[in-house]
Amino acid sequence: MASILKIPSPLRRFTNGEASIEVNGNSVNKVLEELFNAHPDIKGHLIEENGNLRNFVNIFINGEDVRQKGGLDAEVLEGSDVRIIPSIAGGSGKLSPEEFIRYSRHLSLPEVGIEGQTKIKSSKVLVIGAGGLGSPVSLYLAAAGIGTIGMVDFDIVDESNLQRQVLFGMDQIGKSKLESAKERLTNLNPHTNYILHETALSSENALDIIKDYDIVVDGTDNFPTRYLVNDACVILNKPNVYGSIYRFDGQISVFNHENGPCYRCLYPSPPPPNLVPSCAEGGVLGVLPGIIGTMQANEALKLILGIGDLMVNRFLLFDALTFEFNELKIHKNNDCVSCGDNPSITKLIDYKQFCGIESVNEKVAFSELEATELQQQLDNGASPIIIDVREDFELEISKIEGSLHIPMNQIPNRLNELNPENDYVIICRTGVRSLQICEFLSNQNFRSIANLSGGINEWAKKVDSSLPVY
Amino acid sequence: MILEIDILAQDFGDNMTTIHITKKIEEQFKLHGENEYPHECCGFILGHFKNKESYGLEYIPATNVKEENRERRFLIDPQSYQNAEDTADEKGLSVISIVHSHPDHPHKPSDFDRDHAWPGFSYIIISVQKGKAVSYRSWQLNQNRESFIKENIKIVEEKK
């Protein structure tokens, strides 16, 4: 049984009005050859001089686009329904009059111009993390006229974010970061399409989220997500504009672009868990993410425009205290497990496990203690040793009398001051840092470790109202 | 009487200069453009070609499947085109026109439109300003694909 090739209406003037012809060829090429033999004038309308299909012509076999099935070599089984279909698309111009005004400073740069601005407009960038880095990245990319900005975050705005996360304001405390971001960014540039991925990026959803974007900007604050973003970008072949910040130090590079290295080429494995504190514990100068994030936005724009020299094969270290920039040359590692010649990571793994962070409910080698329970214990004459792992200045704000003070970073080096046989209660501001220290100490085989739930703030609320909550 | 077409006398000549559409079709695509505002609407007109003219009998709205920038771009699902063509063939008609709207923009074709157009179709563009269809115009791409040429639109009363 032969197949049927259907001719679209505007081309029927070349087929004497026939709506379809019977064909016997077993590939798209052969089917088209039969058509051209029967109706030679139609050829120029479908095929370019170099033999390729014209870009406004689609060929479908039984409802499927042949471009995904080998193009002109795609197989045509007997009895197929083969169709020539015009690509039907259109739209109201590349840039609107308002956009010409808005982007006039870009348009007058020869390196950008109308063509470049149109590229920016048709690009899609995914910003992972709406925090210190994500704020300047998304603000500048929105202002620059990126067509689609996707953002991934699941947090709500906290007052302690406002010291550096300039995307948010007082009105938005307690609200969804992404909804707040969209509100601010839409106000800055309504021409951009904002897509909110209100979820934690995970091995399950990362590929699905990232696949639709051209460029990924990594503004994450933890190692598991950073490795996850890296591996997903390698698998999907997307450039990864990396930035990171800690205290006064910033780093930036462009990974996985034009045969340059990926993050794993540089750092094959993560640091031991809990020894590198996050910014929440270690602190960060508020302006630092502004500096690093705007540099990430700069590289994302250059990637889109295809101009200048990118931070590929280069790694920049910035020290805000000394105001020194140090640039390192970095190279692709051919043995890299992610992007090397024989990668062992061909799908996403469990990144928390990889970074040595096990989920809390898998391992209860220590207990959680409510503030009121601790008070009862103390009233009953029990004498656990209370270790306060906050920083010096925090002790000036509030402290529990009789507690031992060891800032969390010093715990690993001062283990000899502690006895694994004693009872310890670990406290910090809200119970997050102390939780990590509890995990660390229980891994060191400490026998009796408890975490003060909610930290000293909870203690101040429930037990000692003379202490401030901060 | 004007719509009684002898289908066997179809002429697919290059110089079609007039598209005849019914009042109903005009109302349908204007309303479609207004309802989809601020996004672009798109649809097909089925009818006949005769000599240098074409005659529209039926409007089929299509779904704009473009996920982003729907204010400024449309993309018709290839399947809706196939369906429209099948419907046309069943009725002995042809797809004669592709209609789309330009929200808050004039009814002039853009470069983007030209890059994606085919000679032989009438491209009707509706300008929808602030939710109101204010004007429309039909265009045909010339054979060398270099420019759009305006064509006449004649509104005809539908034959009962």
PDB file of C-alpha atoms in Angstrom, chain A residues 253-356:
ATOM      1  CA  SER A 253      33.417  31.849  36.427  1.00  0.00           C
ATOM      2  CA  VAL A 254      31.502  30.579  33.397  1.00  0.00           C
ATOM      3  CA  PHE A 255      31.378  26.793  33.393  1.00  0.00           C
ATOM      4  CA  ASN A 256      30.503  24.255  30.747  1.00  0.00           C
ATOM      5  CA  HIS A 257      30.779  26.524  27.750  1.00  0.00           C
ATOM      6  CA  GLU A 258      32.663  25.841  24.530  1.00  0.00           C
ATOM      7  CA  ASN A 259      34.712  23.007  25.925  1.00  0.00           C
ATOM      8  CA  GLY A 260      35.703  24.919  29.045  1.00  0.00           C
ATOM      9  CA  PRO A 261      35.757  23.270  32.472  1.00  0.00           C
ATOM     10  CA  CYS A 262      32.795  22.567  34.720  1.00  0.00           C
ATOM     11  CA  TYR A 263      32.628  23.131  38.471  1.00  0.00           C
ATOM     12  CA  ARG A 264      33.651  19.542  39.099  1.00  0.00           C
ATOM     13  CA  CYS A 265      36.815  19.932  37.009  1.00  0.00           C
ATOM     14  CA  LEU A 266      37.823  22.423  39.658  1.00  0.00           C
ATOM     15  CA  TYR A 267      36.275  20.829  42.727  1.00  0.00           C
ATOM     16  CA  PRO A 268      35.821  17.094  42.122  1.00  0.00           C
ATOM     17  CA  SER A 269      34.374  16.612  45.591  1.00  0.00           C
ATOM     18  CA  PRO A 270      32.758  18.886  48.160  1.00  0.00           C
ATOM     19  CA  PRO A 271      34.354  19.945  51.447  1.00  0.00           C
ATOM     20  CA  PRO A 272      33.485  17.860  54.520  1.00  0.00           C
ATOM     21  CA  PRO A 273      29.945  18.625  55.649  1.00  0.00           C
ATOM     22  CA  ASN A 274      29.297  21.391  58.149  1.00  0.00           C
ATOM     23  CA  LEU A 275      32.863  22.670  58.135  1.00  0.00           C
ATOM     24  CA  VAL A 276      32.170  25.374  55.615  1.00  0.00           C
ATOM     25  CA  PRO A 277      29.328  27.340  57.155  1.00  0.00           C
ATOM     26  CA  SER A 278      26.762  28.972  54.920  1.00  0.00           C
ATOM     27  CA  CYS A 279      26.398  32.745  54.840  1.00  0.00           C
ATOM     28  CA  ALA A 280      23.661  32.386  57.458  1.00  0.00           C
ATOM     29  CA  GLU A 281      26.292  31.265  59.921  1.00  0.00           C
ATOM     30  CA  GLY A 282      29.525  32.683  58.563  1.00  0.00           C
ATOM     31  CA  GLY A 283      28.112  36.033  57.549  1.00  0.00           C
ATOM     32  CA  VAL A 284      28.602  37.987  54.364  1.00  0.00           C
ATOM     33  CA  LEU A 285      29.227  41.621  53.592  1.00  0.00           C
ATOM     34  CA  GLY A 286      25.913  42.805  52.148  1.00  0.00           C
ATOM     35  CA  VAL A 287      27.391  44.552  49.131  1.00  0.00           C
ATOM     36  CA  LEU A 288      29.487  41.538  48.072  1.00  0.00           C
ATOM     37  CA  PRO A 289      26.648  39.616  46.357  1.00  0.00           C
ATOM     38  CA  GLY A 290      25.842  42.885  44.581  1.00  0.00           C
ATOM     39  CA  ILE A 291      29.347  42.965  43.123  1.00  0.00           C
ATOM     40  CA  ILE A 292      29.514  39.275  42.190  1.00  0.00           C
ATOM     41  CA  GLY A 293      25.888  39.076  40.982  1.00  0.00           C
ATOM     42  CA  THR A 294      26.249  42.019  38.614  1.00  0.00           C
ATOM     43  CA  MET A 295      29.348  40.371  37.166  1.00  0.00           C
ATOM     44  CA  GLN A 296      27.300  37.200  36.611  1.00  0.00           C
ATOM     45  CA  ALA A 297      24.631  39.249  34.826  1.00  0.00           C
ATOM     46  CA  ASN A 298      27.409  40.775  32.714  1.00  0.00           C
ATOM     47  CA  GLU A 299      28.641  37.347  31.623  1.00  0.00           C
ATOM     48  CA  ALA A 300      25.106  36.101  30.922  1.00  0.00           C
ATOM     49  CA  LEU A 301      24.514  39.077  28.606  1.00  0.00           C
ATOM     50  CA  LYS A 302      27.835  38.523  26.806  1.00  0.00           C
ATOM     51  CA  LEU A 303      26.928  34.872  26.337  1.00  0.00           C
ATOM     52  CA  ILE A 304      23.639  35.893  24.721  1.00  0.00           C
ATOM     53  CA  LEU A 305      25.203  38.565  22.530  1.00  0.00           C
ATOM     54  CA  GLY A 306      28.256  36.471  21.636  1.00  0.00           C
ATOM     55  CA  ILE A 307      30.593  39.391  22.324  1.00  0.00           C
ATOM     56  CA  GLY A 308      33.774  39.953  24.277  1.00  0.00           C
ATOM     57  CA  ASP A 309      35.881  37.480  26.223  1.00  0.00           C
ATOM     58  CA  LEU A 310      33.940  35.306  28.598  1.00  0.00           C
ATOM     59  CA  MET A 311      35.066  33.999  31.984  1.00  0.00           C
ATOM     60  CA  VAL A 312      35.538  30.587  30.394  1.00  0.00           C
ATOM     61  CA  ASN A 313      38.742  28.804  31.477  1.00  0.00           C
ATOM     62  CA  ARG A 314      39.094  31.655  33.963  1.00  0.00           C
ATOM     63  CA  PHE A 315      38.243  31.893  37.637  1.00  0.00           C
ATOM     64  CA  LEU A 316      38.062  35.215  39.412  1.00  0.00           C
ATOM     65  CA  LEU A 317      38.617  35.676  43.136  1.00  0.00           C
ATOM     66  CA  PHE A 318      37.574  38.972  44.645  1.00  0.00           C
ATOM     67  CA  ASP A 319      38.569  40.080  48.128  1.00  0.00           C
ATOM     68  CA  ALA A 320      36.341  42.926  49.230  1.00  0.00           C
ATOM     69  CA  LEU A 321      38.553  43.747  52.238  1.00  0.00           C
ATOM     70  CA  THR A 322      41.794  44.256  50.335  1.00  0.00           C
ATOM     71  CA  PHE A 323      39.996  45.109  47.105  1.00  0.00           C
ATOM     72  CA  GLU A 324      42.042  42.652  45.135  1.00  0.00           C
ATOM     73  CA  PHE A 325      40.972  40.752  42.072  1.00  0.00           C
ATOM     74  CA  ASN A 326      42.920  37.579  41.338  1.00  0.00           C
ATOM     75  CA  GLU A 327      42.318  35.712  38.146  1.00  0.00           C
ATOM     76  CA  LEU A 328      43.251  32.051  37.887  1.00  0.00           C
ATOM     77  CA  LYS A 329      43.569  30.053  34.693  1.00  0.00           C
ATOM     78  CA  ILE A 330      41.552  26.874  34.897  1.00  0.00           C
ATOM     79  CA  HIS A 331      41.329  23.953  32.521  1.00  0.00           C
ATOM     80  CA  LYS A 332      38.931  21.232  31.608  1.00  0.00           C
ATOM     81  CA  ASN A 333      39.816  17.981  33.336  1.00  0.00           C
ATOM     82  CA  ASN A 334      39.553  15.176  30.784  1.00  0.00           C
ATOM     83  CA  ASP A 335      39.061  12.735  33.660  1.00  0.00           C
ATOM     84  CA  CYS A 336      36.238  14.811  35.156  1.00  0.00           C
ATOM     85  CA  VAL A 337      33.451  12.478  36.311  1.00  0.00           C
ATOM     86  CA  SER A 338      30.874  14.923  34.989  1.00  0.00           C
ATOM     87  CA  CYS A 339      32.211  16.501  31.762  1.00  0.00           C
ATOM     88  CA  GLY A 340      35.335  14.390  31.065  1.00  0.00           C
ATOM     89  CA  ASP A 341      35.917  11.934  28.233  1.00  0.00           C
ATOM     90  CA  ASN A 342      34.354   9.024  30.107  1.00  0.00           C
ATOM     91  CA  PRO A 343      31.934  10.604  32.525  1.00  0.00           C
ATOM     92  CA  SER A 344      30.563   8.379  35.258  1.00  0.00           C
ATOM     93  CA  ILE A 345      27.804  10.832  36.087  1.00  0.00           C
ATOM     94  CA  THR A 346      25.355  10.424  33.256  1.00  0.00           C
ATOM     95  CA  LYS A 347      22.287  11.106  35.336  1.00  0.00           C
ATOM     96  CA  LEU A 348      21.621  13.126  38.457  1.00  0.00           C
ATOM     97  CA  ILE A 349      22.537  11.541  41.794  1.00  0.00           C
ATOM     98  CA  ASP A 350      21.638  12.116  45.443  1.00  0.00           C
ATOM     99  CA  TYR A 351      23.549  15.325  46.072  1.00  0.00           C
ATOM    100  CA  LYS A 352      22.854  15.573  49.787  1.00  0.00           C
ATOM    101  CA  GLN A 353      24.381  12.166  50.245  1.00  0.00           C
ATOM    102  CA  PHE A 354      27.256  13.089  47.923  1.00  0.00           C
ATOM    103  CA  CYS A 355      27.981  16.153  50.066  1.00  0.00           C
ATOM    104  CA  GLY A 356      27.713  14.079  53.227  1.00  0.00           C
TER     105      GLY A 356
END
